[in-house]
């Protein structure tokens, strides 16, 4: 389509003319604009059909239930075992001993005694412990002298232990009421389970070792003492 007016002189032109009849200048043709039809909205098909979930079988549900209960039991055990005030694993298995008196408001220091070694057992009289309430003795191995002690807890348990507090290298202890105290650093532990109460060496009470009562004798396995190692 030709322009209606000449762009140079402005004279009106005839339809289809290629040159201006007044000034002779060429006329430009107007580009024909074709209107496009509006596009339909792009509706993208889903890439994949929805996945149909199958219901969990009864057998699988039972397996998951047992696994969940097992995990819960493990976490509960770990949590309870780290709570303060729990029983000491060695002391809780020790023999019960009847006592006429307990330690309430008493201060008791260890009394030195001699222990015997016979048939791979370290032994001393139970009656001596009941009399003195806390005794100290030593085991002489081929390479070292190992100090030990024994007392009856406030709950009536026989407690035998390696008599050492490693950080301060103390071999002296005393009972004050329901607490055991180090004679060097004054760290204190509960008498019943040797749980730390106060002081710098709470993690290092006298180290309990298993023992038994046979007749009137307290017996300790010699190999347990002989193979004992420092904790630090």
XYZ file of C-alpha atoms in Angstrom, residues 2-218:
217
model
C 1.443 3.387 -1.117
C 1.662 6.364 1.208
C -1.361 8.746 0.733
C 0.750 11.898 0.986
C 4.214 12.641 -0.416
C 6.713 12.772 2.443
C 8.672 15.506 0.613
C 6.049 18.019 -0.550
C 2.953 16.773 1.247
C 0.826 16.496 -1.906
C -2.010 13.997 -1.775
C -1.331 11.019 -3.996
C -3.392 8.555 -5.950
C -3.725 5.012 -4.756
C -0.942 2.837 -6.184
C 1.263 5.750 -7.408
C 5.009 5.110 -7.110
C 6.181 8.712 -7.694
C 4.795 12.048 -6.507
C 2.958 13.714 -9.350
C 3.968 17.100 -7.965
C 7.675 16.827 -7.070
C 8.551 13.473 -8.680
C 10.000 11.989 -5.531
C 9.507 8.244 -5.102
C 6.812 7.155 -2.699
C 7.375 4.482 -0.120
C 4.979 1.616 0.309
C 3.596 1.102 3.755
C 4.210 -2.372 5.113
C 1.086 -4.421 5.488
C 0.558 -5.421 9.069
C -1.092 -8.773 9.526
C -2.696 -9.186 12.881
C -1.924 -12.514 14.396
C -4.522 -14.513 16.165
C -4.172 -14.581 19.934
C -2.306 -17.628 21.176
C -4.165 -20.126 23.178
C -2.820 -20.508 26.711
C -0.008 -23.044 26.907
C -1.309 -25.953 28.883
C 1.684 -28.152 29.565
C 0.880 -31.734 30.053
C 2.264 -33.299 33.202
C 5.658 -34.911 32.633
C 4.559 -38.144 34.211
C 1.432 -39.579 35.625
C 0.936 -39.517 39.391
C 2.584 -42.389 41.233
C 0.065 -44.526 42.973
C 1.318 -45.464 46.489
C 0.533 -48.902 47.623
C -0.561 -49.312 51.237
C 2.080 -50.763 53.616
C 1.610 -54.440 54.297
C 0.943 -55.706 57.813
C 4.285 -57.545 57.904
C 6.228 -54.398 57.009
C 4.337 -52.409 59.654
C 5.309 -54.985 62.294
C 8.979 -54.818 61.254
C 8.990 -51.000 61.432
C 7.286 -51.114 64.827
C 9.928 -53.453 66.275
C 12.730 -51.334 64.826
C 11.252 -48.184 66.366
C 10.835 -49.882 69.748
C 14.405 -51.179 69.587
C 15.823 -47.720 68.857
C 13.735 -46.220 71.636
C 15.040 -48.843 74.058
C 18.666 -48.134 73.127
C 18.264 -44.371 73.554
C 16.401 -44.848 76.844
C 19.181 -47.097 78.169
C 21.901 -44.625 77.176
C 19.965 -41.766 78.741
C 19.320 -43.595 82.011
C 22.891 -44.883 82.281
C 24.215 -41.314 82.155
C 21.896 -39.938 84.790
C 23.597 -39.060 88.076
C 22.922 -41.234 91.113
C 22.908 -44.608 89.384
C 24.319 -47.773 90.916
C 27.988 -48.591 90.358
C 28.194 -51.730 88.151
C 30.701 -53.443 90.488
C 29.260 -52.353 93.841
C 25.692 -53.297 92.919
C 26.814 -56.939 92.446
C 28.743 -57.107 95.730
C 27.583 -59.217 98.712
C 25.272 -57.687 101.308
C 26.708 -57.533 104.848
C 24.639 -56.995 108.029
C 25.896 -54.096 110.161
C 24.903 -53.214 113.702
C 25.621 -49.530 113.094
C 25.708 -47.283 110.079
C 27.950 -44.311 109.368
C 25.557 -41.449 110.121
C 27.522 -38.504 111.558
C 30.649 -40.652 111.985
C 34.193 -40.048 110.744
C 36.042 -43.294 110.096
C 39.631 -43.628 108.939
C 41.087 -46.740 107.384
C 42.819 -49.144 109.765
C 45.886 -51.006 108.473
C 45.621 -54.807 108.381
C 47.574 -57.642 106.779
C 45.978 -59.653 103.990
C 46.978 -63.168 102.974
C 47.584 -64.456 99.436
C 46.706 -68.106 98.916
C 45.401 -70.141 95.978
C 45.246 -67.040 93.753
C 43.083 -65.255 96.327
C 43.779 -62.207 98.489
C 41.948 -62.782 101.773
C 41.308 -61.132 105.129
C 38.782 -61.777 107.933
C 35.300 -60.322 107.506
C 35.051 -59.998 111.297
C 38.014 -57.617 111.221
C 36.242 -55.405 108.688
C 33.017 -55.434 110.718
C 34.997 -54.376 113.768
C 37.046 -51.604 112.176
C 34.448 -50.618 109.491
C 37.172 -49.523 107.059
C 40.462 -51.344 106.490
C 43.555 -50.734 104.375
C 46.026 -53.339 103.131
C 48.524 -53.889 100.331
C 49.173 -56.502 97.678
C 52.781 -57.071 96.669
C 53.200 -58.302 93.101
C 56.473 -59.153 91.379
C 56.764 -55.605 90.036
C 54.682 -53.297 92.234
C 52.897 -52.721 95.526
C 49.180 -52.128 95.015
C 47.215 -50.445 97.851
C 43.655 -51.642 98.587
C 40.839 -50.784 100.951
C 37.546 -52.273 102.064
C 34.465 -50.858 103.768
C 30.759 -51.508 104.162
C 28.545 -49.012 102.353
C 25.619 -47.299 104.081
C 23.374 -49.683 102.125
C 25.188 -52.681 103.630
C 27.273 -53.632 100.578
C 30.816 -54.965 100.870
C 33.071 -52.609 98.887
C 36.642 -53.552 97.977
C 38.688 -51.161 95.853
C 42.132 -50.121 94.672
C 43.146 -47.452 97.173
C 44.337 -44.674 94.889
C 43.196 -41.308 93.557
C 45.410 -41.015 90.461
C 45.449 -37.241 89.766
C 46.711 -36.365 93.260
C 48.375 -39.769 93.894
C 46.599 -40.133 97.232
C 46.423 -43.461 99.101
C 44.536 -42.167 102.146
C 40.756 -41.923 102.478
C 38.196 -41.524 105.230
C 34.447 -41.937 105.653
C 32.423 -38.924 106.803
C 28.760 -39.789 107.272
C 27.589 -41.035 103.862
C 30.582 -39.653 101.955
C 34.071 -40.899 101.156
C 36.768 -38.196 101.233
C 40.275 -38.135 99.784
C 42.932 -37.359 102.391
C 44.982 -35.329 99.926
C 42.759 -33.307 97.544
C 39.583 -33.495 99.717
C 37.479 -34.653 96.766
C 34.249 -36.264 97.985
C 32.184 -39.139 96.637
C 28.917 -40.782 97.641
C 29.711 -43.784 99.817
C 27.111 -46.047 98.187
C 28.176 -45.718 94.533
C 31.339 -43.529 94.574
C 29.646 -40.877 92.462
C 31.584 -37.592 92.575
C 30.118 -34.815 94.713
C 32.782 -32.109 94.811
C 36.493 -31.619 94.291
C 39.039 -31.830 91.496
C 39.296 -35.636 91.252
C 35.633 -36.673 91.110
C 36.268 -39.073 88.204
C 38.928 -40.953 90.169
C 37.530 -42.473 93.368
C 39.085 -45.683 94.717
C 38.467 -48.135 91.878
C 35.995 -50.864 92.985
C 36.966 -54.484 92.273
C 34.814 -57.599 92.732
C 35.102 -59.674 95.892
C 33.186 -62.406 97.673
C 32.599 -63.737 101.175
C 33.465 -67.366 101.898
C 32.824 -68.320 105.506
C 34.468 -65.575 107.553
C 36.864 -64.566 104.783
C 36.652 -61.767 102.240
